[in-house]
PDB file of C-alpha atoms in Angstrom:
ATOM      1  CA  MET A   1     -57.882  30.943   5.816  1.00  0.00           C
ATOM      2  CA  ILE A   2     -55.019  32.591   4.300  1.00  0.00           C
ATOM      3  CA  SER A   3     -52.869  30.515   1.709  1.00  0.00           C
ATOM      4  CA  THR A   4     -49.481  31.818   0.558  1.00  0.00           C
ATOM      5  CA  LEU A   5     -48.134  30.761  -2.720  1.00  0.00           C
ATOM      6  CA  ILE A   6     -44.228  30.691  -3.060  1.00  0.00           C
ATOM      7  CA  LYS A   7     -42.437  29.967  -6.352  1.00  0.00           C
ATOM      8  CA  ALA A   8     -40.923  26.579  -6.953  1.00  0.00           C
ATOM      9  CA  PRO A   9     -37.316  25.980  -5.457  1.00  0.00           C
ATOM     10  CA  SER A  10     -34.410  27.225  -7.674  1.00  0.00           C
ATOM     11  CA  PHE A  11     -32.267  24.570  -6.597  1.00  0.00           C
ATOM     12  CA  HIS A  12     -32.571  20.781  -6.204  1.00  0.00           C
ATOM     13  CA  PRO A  13     -30.860  17.887  -4.209  1.00  0.00           C
ATOM     14  CA  ALA A  14     -27.542  17.050  -5.340  1.00  0.00           C
ATOM     15  CA  GLN A  15     -26.963  20.419  -7.224  1.00  0.00           C
ATOM     16  CA  GLN A  16     -23.631  22.014  -6.942  1.00  0.00           C
ATOM     17  CA  VAL A  17     -24.074  25.677  -5.381  1.00  0.00           C
ATOM     18  CA  SER A  18     -21.785  28.543  -4.274  1.00  0.00           C
ATOM     19  CA  PHE A  19     -22.326  31.153  -1.720  1.00  0.00           C
ATOM     20  CA  VAL A  20     -20.191  33.894   0.255  1.00  0.00           C
ATOM     21  CA  GLY A  21     -17.803  31.796   2.009  1.00  0.00           C
ATOM     22  CA  GLY A  22     -17.805  28.628   0.030  1.00  0.00           C
ATOM     23  CA  GLU A  23     -19.334  26.119  -2.077  1.00  0.00           C
ATOM     24  CA  GLY A  24     -21.285  22.720  -1.694  1.00  0.00           C
ATOM     25  CA  ILE A  25     -24.084  20.558  -2.741  1.00  0.00           C
ATOM     26  CA  VAL A  26     -27.676  20.676  -1.882  1.00  0.00           C
ATOM     27  CA  GLN A  27     -28.848  18.097   0.644  1.00  0.00           C
ATOM     28  CA  SER A  28     -32.424  19.066   1.128  1.00  0.00           C
ATOM     29  CA  TYR A  29     -34.953  21.981   1.094  1.00  0.00           C
ATOM     30  CA  ARG A  30     -37.920  23.210   2.837  1.00  0.00           C
ATOM     31  CA  PRO A  31     -40.339  26.143   2.644  1.00  0.00           C
ATOM     32  CA  GLU A  32     -39.556  28.966   5.078  1.00  0.00           C
ATOM     33  CA  ALA A  33     -40.979  32.305   5.445  1.00  0.00           C
ATOM     34  CA  GLY A  34     -42.533  32.547   1.766  1.00  0.00           C
ATOM     35  CA  SER A  35     -39.196  31.218   0.240  1.00  0.00           C
ATOM     36  CA  TRP A  36     -37.088  28.030   0.416  1.00  0.00           C
ATOM     37  CA  ILE A  37     -34.305  27.359   3.099  1.00  0.00           C
ATOM     38  CA  TYR A  38     -31.573  24.850   2.034  1.00  0.00           C
ATOM     39  CA  LEU A  39     -29.309  22.467   3.826  1.00  0.00           C
ATOM     40  CA  ILE A  40     -25.984  22.444   2.078  1.00  0.00           C
ATOM     41  CA  LYS A  41     -23.041  19.998   2.620  1.00  0.00           C
ATOM     42  CA  MET A  42     -19.820  21.962   2.062  1.00  0.00           C
ATOM     43  CA  SER A  43     -16.808  20.498   0.265  1.00  0.00           C
ATOM     44  CA  LEU A  44     -14.022  19.150   2.284  1.00  0.00           C
ATOM     45  CA  GLY A  45     -10.730  20.204   0.586  1.00  0.00           C
ATOM     46  CA  GLN A  46      -7.525  18.483   1.662  1.00  0.00           C
ATOM     47  CA  GLU A  47      -7.144  16.382   4.780  1.00  0.00           C
ATOM     48  CA  PRO A  48      -4.935  18.011   7.258  1.00  0.00           C
ATOM     49  CA  ASP A  49      -1.684  16.182   8.531  1.00  0.00           C
ATOM     50  CA  PHE A  50      -3.425  15.384  11.900  1.00  0.00           C
ATOM     51  CA  GLY A  51      -6.459  13.849  10.050  1.00  0.00           C
ATOM     52  CA  ARG A  52     -10.203  14.985  10.452  1.00  0.00           C
ATOM     53  CA  VAL A  53     -11.526  15.952  13.709  1.00  0.00           C
ATOM     54  CA  GLY A  54     -15.426  15.602  13.459  1.00  0.00           C
ATOM     55  CA  ALA A  55     -17.974  15.305  10.581  1.00  0.00           C
ATOM     56  CA  GLU A  56     -18.290  17.411   7.415  1.00  0.00           C
ATOM     57  CA  THR A  57     -19.627  20.988   7.568  1.00  0.00           C
ATOM     58  CA  MET A  58     -23.181  21.391   7.110  1.00  0.00           C
ATOM     59  CA  VAL A  59     -24.785  24.908   6.581  1.00  0.00           C
ATOM     60  CA  VAL A  60     -28.478  26.229   6.291  1.00  0.00           C
ATOM     61  CA  LEU A  61     -28.955  28.958   3.983  1.00  0.00           C
ATOM     62  CA  LEU A  62     -31.711  31.003   2.579  1.00  0.00           C
ATOM     63  CA  GLU A  63     -32.279  30.776  -1.255  1.00  0.00           C
ATOM     64  CA  ALA A  64     -31.181  34.286  -1.947  1.00  0.00           C
ATOM     65  CA  ASP A  65     -27.878  33.628  -0.476  1.00  0.00           C
ATOM     66  CA  LEU A  66     -26.984  30.844  -3.167  1.00  0.00           C
ATOM     67  CA  ARG A  67     -25.851  30.747  -6.616  1.00  0.00           C
ATOM     68  CA  ALA A  68     -25.609  27.758  -9.125  1.00  0.00           C
ATOM     69  CA  ALA A  69     -21.983  26.877  -9.346  1.00  0.00           C
TER      70      ALA A  69
END
């Protein structure tokens, strides 16, 4: 049996983070390929004149792609 140790996650739920292309809030995270992968809810910005079409934007990013905001 092979066990792989990974360091503790660098970010936690509800933490504000930034990345190339935007910023958002960590919703959840899970281990992936020896690191952590995060589900980020992006900030919405101003509502357009025609209203919102659909749900908020969620992105999945690797820990290496994130920075504390």
